[in-house]
Amino acid sequence: MAQSNTFVSAFNKVILMLAVCCISLSGFTQTVSEAKFAIRTRDFQQALSLLIPLAKQDDAEAQYLLGALYAAGKGISRDDNAAFRWFSAAAIQGHGQAQFELACLYEQGDGTAQNIQQALVWYQKASENGVYKANKKIDAIKANQSKHEQGQAIGQGTVFAAIHKQNLTQLKLLLTSSSLANVVDSNGYSALMRAIETNNFKVVALLLQSGAKVDFLGPQKITPLIQAVELKNNAMVKVLLRYKAKLDQQDSLGNSALIYATRKQAVKLVDMLLSAGANPNLANLSANTAIDFAKSPSLIASLLLKHGAIDPLSLANKQLNKQAMSKNAELFVANVAEDAPYKGWPVLNVAAWRGQIDMLKALLATAAAIDSVDVEHYTPLLRASRQGHGEVVELLLNKGAAINWQLDDGRTALYLAVEQHHSAVVSLLLQHGATIELSGEKLYPPLLLAAKQGQDAIALQLLNAGANANLIFDDHTVLHWAAQSGMLDLAAIVIKKIDNVDHQNTLGQSALMLAVINHQQPLVELLLKFGADVNLTDNNNNTALHLAAKSGKRALVALLLHHKANINLLNEQNNSALIVAASSGFDDIVLLLLEQGADGGIRNKASFTALMLAATNGHLQSVKHFVGHGADLGRRNKDGKNAQKLAKEAGQKEIANYLAKQNKSSNFLDLFN
């Protein structure tokens, strides 16, 4: 996603002001007050250290503030996914401002899949909690719905219209057969799923009574039960269970309703699902079970353990054969249990993180679980890969560690190694068959990440291992990043593998344009050699020649002209390359363009010629070049002013006098013509 987020632009003006100044401190701990003061004084690190423990203890205000810091990237790397999680946690507890921000994220598709219906639900909740600006959002969304969407969602005489309006009378008339009860909209949602979104129990009950499929699989394999759990609607979950909804149906990521309930910290729902027979040890695609998402100690964790859940931490540590452990290993395990930074980490994860190869060998010899998961859902291999401990990574791989294990956001060991610039670890992982393209939906594929970060050596490793050179993310190709950073070796290989050398990003820039902007002449030569379009235009109608003229690099201008760049093409402001160069006073480029036949008589949208701009901006040598090439000194702009008059008004006395003298000479000679 192009990472534009409306939240960020409003953060400094609105969010912090509300969070720090406008919210009453009554009922909050002194620690939250201190965190707000730290935010107000822009000590974001201090604020984070105060807020994180409180947020983990379910303090809604702390969760909201933490989400705001993540959303704006204050004191910590911007992370829309983390912002979404913390806003969700606070919103579920009834925090009005968090509900509003959560709705914004759903509306924009930041940190989660775009879901306008969910945005409306949370805007409504925010409005009910006194956040009145939510009303404007609700009105705007409804006003902007396309005719197609209106026809699908609120069209007259349809089941979806009745559901949307929560019109039970009309719905009863329509539901004369189970086929209508199971109608599906263009987005793949069933009538029952749309009814659940309304949070209207009576509408849901009516559809179930009319034969609606209780286990319909919607987008991403979401079921009605998972939907109801996400909304934390106990009554709907209860009625769905009564209609025999499948307890252990998993979505496309392998998450069951129980995992969703645990992630929401919904105690009643967890109890309800477990009592109905939900499998507490069902794992998702990342091999996480419900207990991995339970806060420990907590009532939810106790419920899960009571119903037979296997505690991954105790499993990993209890599997250690203590009789086979050395005294040092025993001491290590004991110390880890008391070491605050690693609380909740299996001992193998700690050893991998620290790069303690001998300790790791001792622990593995005692049958420690090689893929033990810590509280942040890292395995030992992920920890070692992130830290760049190559020897540890190799040991774990040789012992059969899961090489493609993914974190919640989709990052793998390979991704982490690329992200942290660990070339040797990348090589090890590739040798052991790591899946190259595996990453989260909102993450750069590893090859593009390496190219973006300027890691040409790692990018070449990935290419040689079979990475797809045609990948595009955020409208950038590998060639874009190579051209921008001057990675000639990488570009030379990629350009032979890609389908389109002229792919343009969201700004309309090709790799050639980026190479020109960043003064990468060897890249420009390579791209032109392989057929890059020299006259392609960006979103402002600039060509590579415009950009070269603006850069002041005569050699680039000469190179582009040699490859048949159109010398008189105009950009959005009707500026030619000559006008661009003259405005900035690049005398050598002005001379080159004039010698190559550039039209000096072109006027831009402001009605200025290149000579007028050179004169106005005080570029005497450029003015002399124009005079030497026969420029029309009497040519006037829309205000009737020629170059001499404009120079005089701009205080460019020397240029004005020079042009006056040239005008007199010209007039004198005219008498004899």
XYZ file of C-alpha atoms in Angstrom:
673
model
C 0.000 0.000 0.000
C 1.256 3.301 -0.770
C 1.677 4.143 2.759
C -0.284 7.322 2.968
C -2.341 7.390 6.148
C -4.783 10.204 6.948
C -4.141 9.548 10.618
C -0.522 10.687 10.419
C -1.276 14.092 8.928
C -3.769 14.820 11.678
C -1.713 13.339 14.518
C 0.190 16.408 15.667
C -2.808 18.705 15.268
C -5.497 16.524 16.763
C -4.585 13.221 18.374
C -1.879 14.298 20.771
C -3.774 17.446 21.660
C -6.839 15.387 22.516
C -4.854 12.674 24.220
C -2.799 15.033 26.343
C -4.852 18.154 26.874
C -8.520 17.428 26.377
C -9.070 14.133 28.156
C -9.811 14.270 31.847
C -7.250 12.587 34.066
C -9.795 11.489 36.635
C -9.921 7.750 37.031
C -6.529 7.183 35.385
C -3.328 6.179 37.113
C -0.506 8.585 37.748
C 1.534 6.573 35.243
C -0.843 7.426 32.392
C -0.646 11.073 33.434
C 3.134 10.874 33.298
C 2.960 9.288 29.855
C 0.748 12.117 28.613
C 3.188 14.659 29.981
C 6.021 12.832 28.208
C 4.072 13.003 24.930
C 3.379 16.697 25.407
C 7.101 17.332 25.934
C 7.881 15.060 22.950
C 9.739 12.527 25.079
C 8.180 9.652 23.172
C 10.604 6.995 24.412
C 9.625 7.745 28.008
C 5.961 7.667 27.012
C 6.396 4.254 25.397
C 8.146 2.802 28.435
C 5.227 3.934 30.608
C 2.413 2.964 28.243
C 3.443 -0.524 27.092
C 3.099 -2.238 30.518
C -0.239 -0.514 31.148
C -1.537 -1.388 27.683
C -0.678 -5.029 28.259
C -2.698 -4.833 31.491
C -5.775 -3.788 29.463
C -5.736 -0.092 30.378
C -7.880 1.301 27.548
C -6.423 4.810 27.704
C -2.871 3.453 27.544
C -3.835 1.211 24.629
C -5.309 4.168 22.771
C -2.231 6.347 23.330
C 0.095 3.517 22.335
C -1.892 3.005 19.143
C -1.570 6.725 18.405
C 2.215 6.593 18.789
C 2.481 3.575 16.485
C 0.201 5.199 13.906
C 2.292 8.370 13.784
C 5.695 6.713 14.194
C 6.538 8.763 17.270
C 9.353 7.234 19.308
C 9.030 3.971 17.400
C 8.874 2.848 13.786
C 5.486 3.526 12.270
C 3.468 0.312 12.305
C -0.137 0.402 11.090
C -0.645 -3.218 12.146
C 0.383 -2.446 15.727
C -1.753 0.702 15.712
C -4.705 -1.384 14.569
C -4.153 -3.934 17.348
C -3.940 -1.348 20.140
C -6.827 0.768 18.849
C -8.870 -2.443 18.593
C -8.035 -3.398 22.167
C -9.085 0.016 23.473
C -12.132 0.233 21.200
C -13.462 -3.103 22.415
C -13.382 -1.689 25.946
C -15.570 1.222 24.853
C -12.928 3.926 24.375
C -14.662 6.387 22.057
C -11.628 8.034 20.477
C -10.020 4.628 19.886
C -13.238 3.494 18.216
C -13.029 6.498 15.916
C -9.395 5.823 14.990
C -10.130 2.128 14.478
C -12.930 3.096 12.102
C -10.492 5.334 10.207
C -8.090 2.406 9.790
C -10.894 0.186 8.486
C -12.004 2.938 6.109
C -8.503 3.526 4.737
C -7.351 -0.101 4.815
C -4.343 0.750 7.002
C -3.165 -2.024 9.296
C -6.044 -4.241 8.141
C -8.033 -5.062 5.029
C -10.280 -2.199 3.958
C -13.794 -2.815 5.244
C -16.230 0.061 4.880
C -18.961 -1.807 6.719
C -16.723 -2.313 9.748
C -15.724 1.341 9.537
C -19.385 2.317 9.746
C -19.912 0.008 12.740
C -17.048 1.589 14.678
C -17.907 5.151 13.628
C -21.393 4.488 15.000
C -19.973 3.221 18.291
C -17.682 6.259 18.512
C -20.645 8.538 17.891
C -22.600 6.823 20.649
C -19.645 7.486 22.965
C -19.721 11.208 22.285
C -17.167 11.454 19.459
C -19.413 13.594 17.322
C -16.992 14.006 14.425
C -17.798 10.366 13.687
C -21.221 11.522 12.462
C -19.594 13.453 9.624
C -17.631 10.367 8.655
C -20.786 8.256 8.617
C -22.584 10.791 6.438
C -19.611 11.077 4.079
C -19.295 7.321 3.587
C -22.980 6.930 2.862
C -22.934 9.900 0.503
C -19.960 8.503 -1.400
C -21.321 5.018 -1.917
C -21.482 4.330 -5.628
C -24.766 3.541 -7.330
C -23.530 -0.012 -7.752
C -22.829 -0.363 -4.037
C -26.171 1.164 -3.190
C -27.836 -1.276 -5.554
C -26.042 -4.182 -3.918
C -26.391 -3.050 -0.308
C -29.541 -0.975 -0.033
C -31.411 -1.515 -3.287
C -35.183 -1.498 -2.914
C -36.955 -4.838 -2.820
C -33.875 -6.979 -2.123
C -32.891 -9.128 0.814
C -29.791 -7.022 1.345
C -31.872 -3.851 1.379
C -34.118 -5.277 4.078
C -31.101 -6.433 6.088
C -29.427 -3.057 5.719
C -32.576 -1.285 6.883
C -33.173 -3.984 9.515
C -36.734 -4.207 8.204
C -38.036 -7.466 9.676
C -41.456 -7.185 8.018
C -40.015 -6.832 4.527
C -37.421 -9.528 5.217
C -40.095 -12.029 6.282
C -41.941 -11.437 3.009
C -38.773 -11.986 0.998
C -37.569 -15.094 2.831
C -40.060 -17.504 1.311
C -37.335 -20.002 0.446
C -33.917 -20.999 1.697
C -32.420 -19.888 -1.629
C -33.194 -16.250 -0.823
C -31.918 -16.780 2.689
C -28.593 -17.780 1.162
C -28.193 -15.037 -1.435
C -24.576 -13.842 -1.819
C -23.520 -10.295 -2.726
C -20.846 -9.308 -5.256
C -18.194 -9.196 -2.536
C -18.794 -12.808 -1.536
C -20.746 -12.183 1.686
C -23.917 -14.125 2.407
C -27.121 -12.539 3.675
C -26.418 -14.013 7.118
C -22.958 -12.458 7.210
C -24.330 -9.045 6.245
C -26.970 -9.438 8.947
C -24.303 -10.193 11.542
C -22.529 -6.979 10.541
C -25.657 -5.024 11.546
C -25.412 -6.448 15.084
C -29.202 -7.027 14.956
C -29.958 -10.309 16.704
C -33.547 -10.528 15.418
C -32.474 -10.248 11.778
C -29.836 -12.944 12.283
C -32.309 -15.243 14.040
C -34.863 -14.788 11.242
C -32.329 -15.734 8.569
C -31.266 -18.829 10.504
C -34.901 -19.852 10.921
C -35.335 -19.417 7.159
C -32.515 -21.808 6.320
C -29.441 -19.580 6.052
C -26.241 -21.618 5.878
C -24.602 -21.313 9.264
C -21.168 -22.381 7.971
C -21.012 -20.318 4.771
C -17.419 -19.445 3.868
C -17.026 -15.791 2.974
C -13.918 -13.878 1.844
C -10.708 -15.242 3.418
C -12.808 -18.236 4.567
C -14.421 -16.151 7.299
C -17.537 -17.825 8.748
C -20.574 -16.257 10.416
C -19.318 -17.637 13.746
C -15.928 -15.968 13.350
C -17.719 -12.738 12.410
C -19.869 -12.834 15.533
C -16.819 -13.570 17.696
C -14.962 -10.637 16.136
C -17.884 -8.383 17.077
C -17.867 -9.919 20.578
C -21.614 -10.485 20.267
C -22.326 -13.212 22.824
C -25.986 -13.590 21.861
C -25.201 -14.144 18.183
C -22.463 -16.648 18.987
C -24.900 -18.513 21.210
C -27.581 -18.753 18.527
C -25.050 -19.808 15.878
C -23.853 -22.591 18.166
C -27.470 -23.625 18.659
C -27.703 -24.009 14.875
C -24.622 -26.284 14.964
C -22.024 -23.884 13.587
C -18.701 -25.652 13.071
C -16.573 -24.785 16.068
C -13.213 -25.530 14.506
C -13.696 -24.111 11.015
C -10.536 -22.148 10.165
C -10.118 -19.034 8.028
C -7.517 -18.678 5.268
C -4.803 -18.084 7.882
C -5.890 -21.094 9.911
C -7.463 -19.082 12.729
C -10.505 -20.624 14.412
C -13.291 -18.846 16.285
C -11.527 -19.783 19.544
C -8.296 -18.141 18.420
C -10.248 -15.008 17.461
C -11.981 -14.977 20.851
C -8.661 -15.377 22.659
C -7.057 -12.597 20.651
C -10.003 -10.379 21.574
C -9.511 -11.390 25.244
C -13.240 -12.223 25.294
C -13.510 -14.416 28.401
C -17.220 -15.273 28.020
C -16.818 -16.244 24.384
C -13.762 -18.386 25.118
C -15.689 -20.162 27.870
C -18.716 -20.604 25.594
C -16.679 -22.057 22.720
C -14.649 -24.373 24.944
C -17.786 -25.608 26.691
C -19.286 -26.356 23.271
C -16.261 -28.478 22.387
C -13.853 -26.181 20.520
C -10.384 -27.681 20.112
C -7.976 -25.649 22.308
C -4.920 -27.040 20.512
C -5.970 -26.297 16.928
C -3.063 -24.441 15.307
C -3.145 -21.766 12.606
C -0.772 -21.605 9.642
C 1.899 -20.044 11.853
C 1.581 -23.014 14.238
C 0.081 -20.822 16.963
C -2.749 -22.138 19.122
C -5.216 -20.137 21.186
C -3.014 -20.170 24.282
C -0.258 -18.373 22.373
C -2.569 -15.340 22.287
C -3.732 -15.559 25.899
C -2.259 -13.125 28.366
C -0.536 -14.999 31.143
C -1.531 -15.292 33.871
C -5.177 -14.700 32.985
C -8.620 -16.236 33.296
C -8.522 -17.099 29.591
C -5.238 -18.973 29.977
C -6.712 -20.854 32.933
C -9.821 -21.775 30.930
C -7.734 -23.037 28.029
C -5.497 -25.120 30.292
C -8.559 -26.482 32.088
C -9.914 -27.716 28.749
C -6.675 -29.430 27.767
C -4.643 -26.701 26.062
C -0.924 -27.377 25.906
C 1.119 -24.492 27.299
C 3.946 -23.983 24.764
C 6.294 -22.464 27.332
C 5.877 -25.189 29.902
C 5.982 -27.801 27.128
C 9.242 -26.438 25.756
C 10.865 -26.177 29.157
C 9.423 -29.365 30.659
C 10.633 -31.383 27.700
C 14.178 -30.717 28.810
C 15.730 -33.874 30.106
C 17.083 -32.456 33.318
C 19.126 -35.576 34.047
C 21.054 -35.013 30.840
C 21.559 -31.291 31.440
C 24.864 -29.935 32.558
C 25.025 -27.763 35.652
C 25.542 -24.719 33.430
C 22.402 -25.494 31.426
C 20.385 -25.950 34.619
C 21.627 -22.593 35.855
C 20.807 -21.048 32.472
C 17.206 -22.287 32.630
C 16.847 -21.032 36.194
C 18.245 -17.605 35.308
C 15.993 -17.250 32.261
C 12.938 -17.926 34.411
C 13.891 -14.927 36.576
C 15.281 -12.657 33.844
C 12.684 -9.934 33.208
C 13.592 -9.136 29.550
C 13.016 -12.780 28.593
C 9.988 -13.504 30.738
C 7.703 -15.839 28.841
C 10.463 -16.964 26.465
C 11.369 -20.649 26.126
C 15.022 -21.112 27.062
C 15.978 -22.175 23.537
C 14.727 -18.854 22.194
C 16.869 -16.942 24.687
C 20.009 -18.886 23.766
C 19.313 -18.337 20.050
C 18.715 -14.599 20.570
C 21.983 -14.256 22.485
C 23.927 -16.358 19.994
C 25.057 -18.789 22.703
C 25.922 -21.736 20.470
C 27.313 -24.026 23.195
C 24.288 -23.498 25.420
C 22.035 -24.119 22.442
C 23.753 -27.435 21.748
C 23.352 -28.457 25.396
C 19.657 -27.586 25.367
C 19.021 -29.389 22.079
C 20.734 -32.458 23.475
C 18.026 -32.557 26.157
C 15.191 -32.719 23.587
C 14.177 -29.057 23.864
C 11.432 -28.161 21.357
C 13.315 -26.748 18.376
C 10.380 -24.603 17.211
C 9.326 -23.338 20.648
C 7.315 -20.115 20.352
C 7.885 -17.164 22.673
C 5.438 -14.447 23.693
C 6.128 -12.466 20.502
C 5.566 -15.613 18.408
C 9.223 -15.949 17.404
C 10.900 -19.350 17.118
C 14.616 -19.829 17.916
C 15.413 -19.720 14.178
C 13.602 -16.399 13.776
C 15.450 -14.952 16.787
C 18.852 -16.071 15.517
C 18.151 -14.907 11.947
C 17.130 -11.463 13.114
C 20.300 -11.109 15.193
C 22.557 -12.439 12.445
C 23.919 -15.393 14.422
C 24.952 -17.502 11.429
C 26.417 -20.382 13.430
C 23.208 -20.681 15.461
C 21.066 -20.506 12.319
C 23.067 -23.294 10.690
C 22.786 -25.495 13.787
C 19.010 -25.005 14.002
C 18.530 -25.697 10.303
C 20.586 -28.867 10.513
C 18.408 -29.955 13.451
C 15.240 -29.504 11.364
C 13.925 -26.093 12.458
C 10.862 -24.898 10.506
C 12.510 -22.688 7.912
C 9.367 -20.927 6.633
C 7.718 -20.170 9.982
C 5.877 -16.838 9.736
C 5.194 -14.171 12.342
C 1.718 -12.645 12.537
C 2.677 -9.989 9.981
C 4.101 -12.584 7.573
C 7.833 -12.127 8.201
C 9.994 -15.245 7.934
C 13.570 -15.989 8.976
C 14.684 -15.051 5.451
C 12.751 -11.784 5.566
C 14.279 -10.868 8.946
C 17.790 -11.640 7.704
C 17.255 -9.446 4.638
C 15.666 -6.705 6.729
C 18.648 -6.643 9.108
C 21.271 -6.869 6.307
C 22.649 -10.271 7.377
C 24.040 -11.534 4.059
C 25.648 -14.682 5.496
C 22.389 -15.744 7.159
C 20.482 -15.096 3.922
C 22.921 -17.409 2.146
C 22.421 -20.167 4.745
C 18.640 -19.948 4.567
C 18.644 -20.052 0.764
C 20.945 -23.081 0.787
C 18.455 -24.878 3.041
C 15.513 -24.128 0.744
C 13.797 -21.101 2.305
C 10.809 -19.950 0.235
C 12.034 -16.759 -1.419
C 8.783 -14.904 -2.102
C 7.125 -15.616 1.257
C 6.135 -12.472 3.194
C 3.069 -10.702 4.558
C 0.446 -9.129 2.313
C 1.565 -5.626 3.306
C 5.296 -6.352 3.285
C 7.835 -5.926 0.532
C 8.909 -9.274 -0.955
C 12.498 -9.994 0.199
C 14.050 -9.154 -3.199
C 12.338 -5.771 -3.378
C 13.156 -5.106 0.280
C 16.849 -5.753 -0.359
C 16.810 -3.502 -3.428
C 14.947 -0.735 -1.589
C 17.493 -0.812 1.238
C 20.393 -0.611 -1.227
C 21.609 -4.135 -0.430
C 22.752 -5.119 -3.907
C 24.768 -8.128 -2.677
C 21.744 -9.648 -0.921
C 19.483 -8.804 -3.857
C 21.886 -10.640 -6.169
C 21.863 -13.636 -3.809
C 18.077 -13.757 -4.010
C 18.061 -13.375 -7.791
C 20.592 -16.160 -8.206
C 18.391 -18.348 -6.002
C 15.429 -17.811 -8.328
C 13.656 -14.703 -7.018
C 11.168 -13.211 -9.476
C 12.749 -10.121 -11.072
C 9.330 -8.915 -12.298
C 7.877 -8.413 -8.824
C 6.158 -5.089 -8.205
C 5.298 -3.677 -4.775
C 4.083 -0.173 -4.017
C 4.360 0.340 -7.792
C 8.154 -0.013 -7.654
C 10.202 -2.672 -9.411
C 13.668 -3.937 -8.514
C 14.938 -1.870 -11.442
C 13.444 1.298 -9.919
C 15.382 0.782 -6.687
C 18.580 -0.219 -8.508
C 18.402 2.878 -10.707
C 17.702 5.139 -7.754
C 20.622 3.836 -5.669
C 23.129 3.316 -8.468
C 23.314 -0.475 -8.109
C 24.765 -1.112 -11.566
C 25.599 -4.814 -11.132
C 22.086 -5.557 -9.895
C 20.470 -3.535 -12.676
C 22.599 -5.268 -15.317
C 21.212 -8.654 -14.272
C 17.632 -7.559 -13.610
C 17.242 -5.731 -16.909
C 17.809 -9.000 -18.784
C 15.106 -10.762 -16.790
C 12.256 -8.229 -16.648
C 9.355 -7.834 -19.053
C 9.016 -4.039 -18.931
C 11.980 -1.695 -18.605
C 9.608 1.305 -18.641
C 7.303 0.416 -15.724
C 6.185 3.630 -14.011
C 5.544 4.118 -10.290
C 2.655 6.063 -8.762
C 4.395 9.334 -9.684
C 4.749 8.158 -13.255
C 8.515 7.774 -12.890
C 10.376 5.113 -14.842
C 13.708 3.613 -13.811
C 15.376 5.918 -16.353
C 13.849 8.983 -14.708
C 14.978 7.875 -11.240
C 18.498 7.261 -12.531
C 18.544 10.783 -13.994
C 17.132 12.386 -10.834
C 19.814 10.663 -8.750
C 22.625 11.499 -11.209
C 23.397 7.830 -11.920
C 24.952 8.194 -15.379
C 26.158 4.557 -15.717
C 22.582 3.430 -14.974
C 21.217 5.893 -17.531
C 23.592 4.481 -20.154
C 22.564 0.906 -19.310
C 18.838 1.671 -19.446
C 19.118 3.480 -22.767
C 21.160 0.595 -24.163
C 18.314 -1.780 -23.304
C 15.660 0.372 -24.936
C 14.269 2.558 -22.157
C 11.825 5.105 -23.606
C 13.731 8.399 -23.523
C 10.566 10.463 -24.136
C 8.294 8.826 -21.549
C 6.533 11.395 -19.339
C 5.735 11.320 -15.618
C 2.557 12.559 -13.930
C 3.705 16.164 -14.424
C 4.563 15.512 -18.086
C 8.285 15.776 -17.347
C 10.590 13.722 -19.546
C 14.011 12.443 -18.544
C 15.415 15.469 -20.420
C 13.436 17.884 -18.222
C 14.795 16.126 -15.146
C 18.360 16.152 -16.463
C 18.113 19.867 -17.254
C 16.858 20.484 -13.733
C 19.721 18.441 -12.243
C 22.376 20.657 -13.816
C 24.266 17.650 -15.192
C 25.360 18.555 -18.734
C 26.683 15.057 -19.433
C 23.255 13.553 -18.729
C 21.566 16.077 -21.012
C 24.068 15.322 -23.785
C 23.570 11.576 -23.344
C 19.782 11.852 -23.599
C 20.005 14.090 -26.671
C 22.348 11.562 -28.279
C 19.602 8.962 -27.766
C 17.013 11.104 -29.580
C 15.338 12.849 -26.655
C 12.702 15.274 -27.980
C 14.298 18.618 -27.178
C 11.102 20.703 -27.257
C 8.586 18.554 -25.367
C 6.630 20.556 -22.792
C 5.689 19.539 -19.259
C 2.497 20.340 -17.368
C 3.540 24.001 -16.973
C 4.506 24.214 -20.661
C 8.172 24.343 -19.679
C 10.680 22.933 -22.136
C 14.042 21.565 -21.003
C 15.555 24.887 -22.146
C 13.182 26.861 -19.915
C 14.030 24.593 -16.969
C 17.790 25.026 -17.466
C 17.564 28.784 -18.067
C 15.456 29.333 -14.952
C 18.143 27.679 -12.801
C 21.083 29.326 -14.557
C 22.748 26.170 -15.858
C 24.661 28.101 -18.517
C 26.448 25.125 -20.063
C 23.166 23.229 -20.488
C 21.469 26.309 -21.976
C 24.271 26.586 -24.533
C 24.130 22.861 -25.354
C 20.359 22.930 -25.877
C 20.543 26.029 -28.068
C 23.298 24.442 -30.154
C 21.103 21.350 -30.572
C 18.212 23.438 -31.883
C 16.029 24.058 -28.827
C 13.219 26.543 -29.496
C 13.919 29.680 -27.452
C 10.608 31.261 -28.410
C 8.413 28.851 -26.403
C 6.399 30.536 -23.654
C 5.219 28.585 -20.611
C 1.843 28.879 -18.898
C 3.064 31.978 -17.054
C 3.845 33.476 -20.483
C 7.621 33.533 -19.872
C 10.275 32.479 -22.383
C 13.574 30.903 -21.363
C 15.315 34.259 -21.953
C 12.831 36.090 -19.714
C 13.440 33.635 -16.869
C 17.219 33.791 -17.248
C 17.058 37.597 -17.192
C 14.662 37.760 -14.233
C 16.728 35.307 -12.176
C 20.047 37.043 -12.815
C 21.780 34.534 -15.092
C 23.861 36.846 -17.310
C 25.872 34.168 -19.113
C 22.701 32.345 -20.123
C 21.259 35.645 -21.360
C 24.378 36.126 -23.500
C 23.940 32.636 -24.947
C 20.383 33.530 -25.971
C 21.512 36.794 -27.554
C 24.306 34.964 -29.369
C 21.763 32.550 -30.823
C 19.477 35.291 -32.111
C 16.794 35.354 -29.440
C 13.915 37.775 -30.048
C 14.748 40.486 -27.489
C 11.505 42.324 -28.093
C 9.246 39.346 -27.359
C 6.804 40.203 -24.578
C 4.841 38.259 -21.971
C 1.101 38.546 -21.355
C 1.719 41.752 -19.375
C 3.495 43.349 -22.312
C 6.974 43.160 -20.754
C 10.094 41.987 -22.549
C 13.208 40.431 -20.988
C 14.890 43.826 -20.443
C 11.858 45.228 -18.599
C 11.523 42.108 -16.450
C 15.224 42.182 -15.537
C 14.961 45.830 -14.541
C 11.910 45.173 -12.337
C 13.697 42.227 -10.724
C 16.666 44.421 -9.789
C 18.979 42.733 -12.298
C 20.613 46.027 -13.358
C 23.600 44.550 -15.202
C 21.391 42.285 -17.295
C 18.875 45.072 -17.974
C 21.676 47.377 -19.188
C 23.185 44.610 -21.306
C 19.832 43.886 -22.960
C 19.167 47.614 -23.498
C 22.495 47.912 -25.279
C 21.721 44.863 -27.414
C 18.308 46.304 -28.269
C 19.877 49.585 -29.441
C 22.425 47.750 -31.577
C 19.653 45.680 -33.053
C 17.533 48.773 -33.799
C 20.517 50.584 -35.378
C 21.270 47.665 -37.660
C 17.591 47.428 -38.596
C 17.896 50.847 -40.275
C 20.200 49.311 -42.877
C 18.134 46.161 -43.472
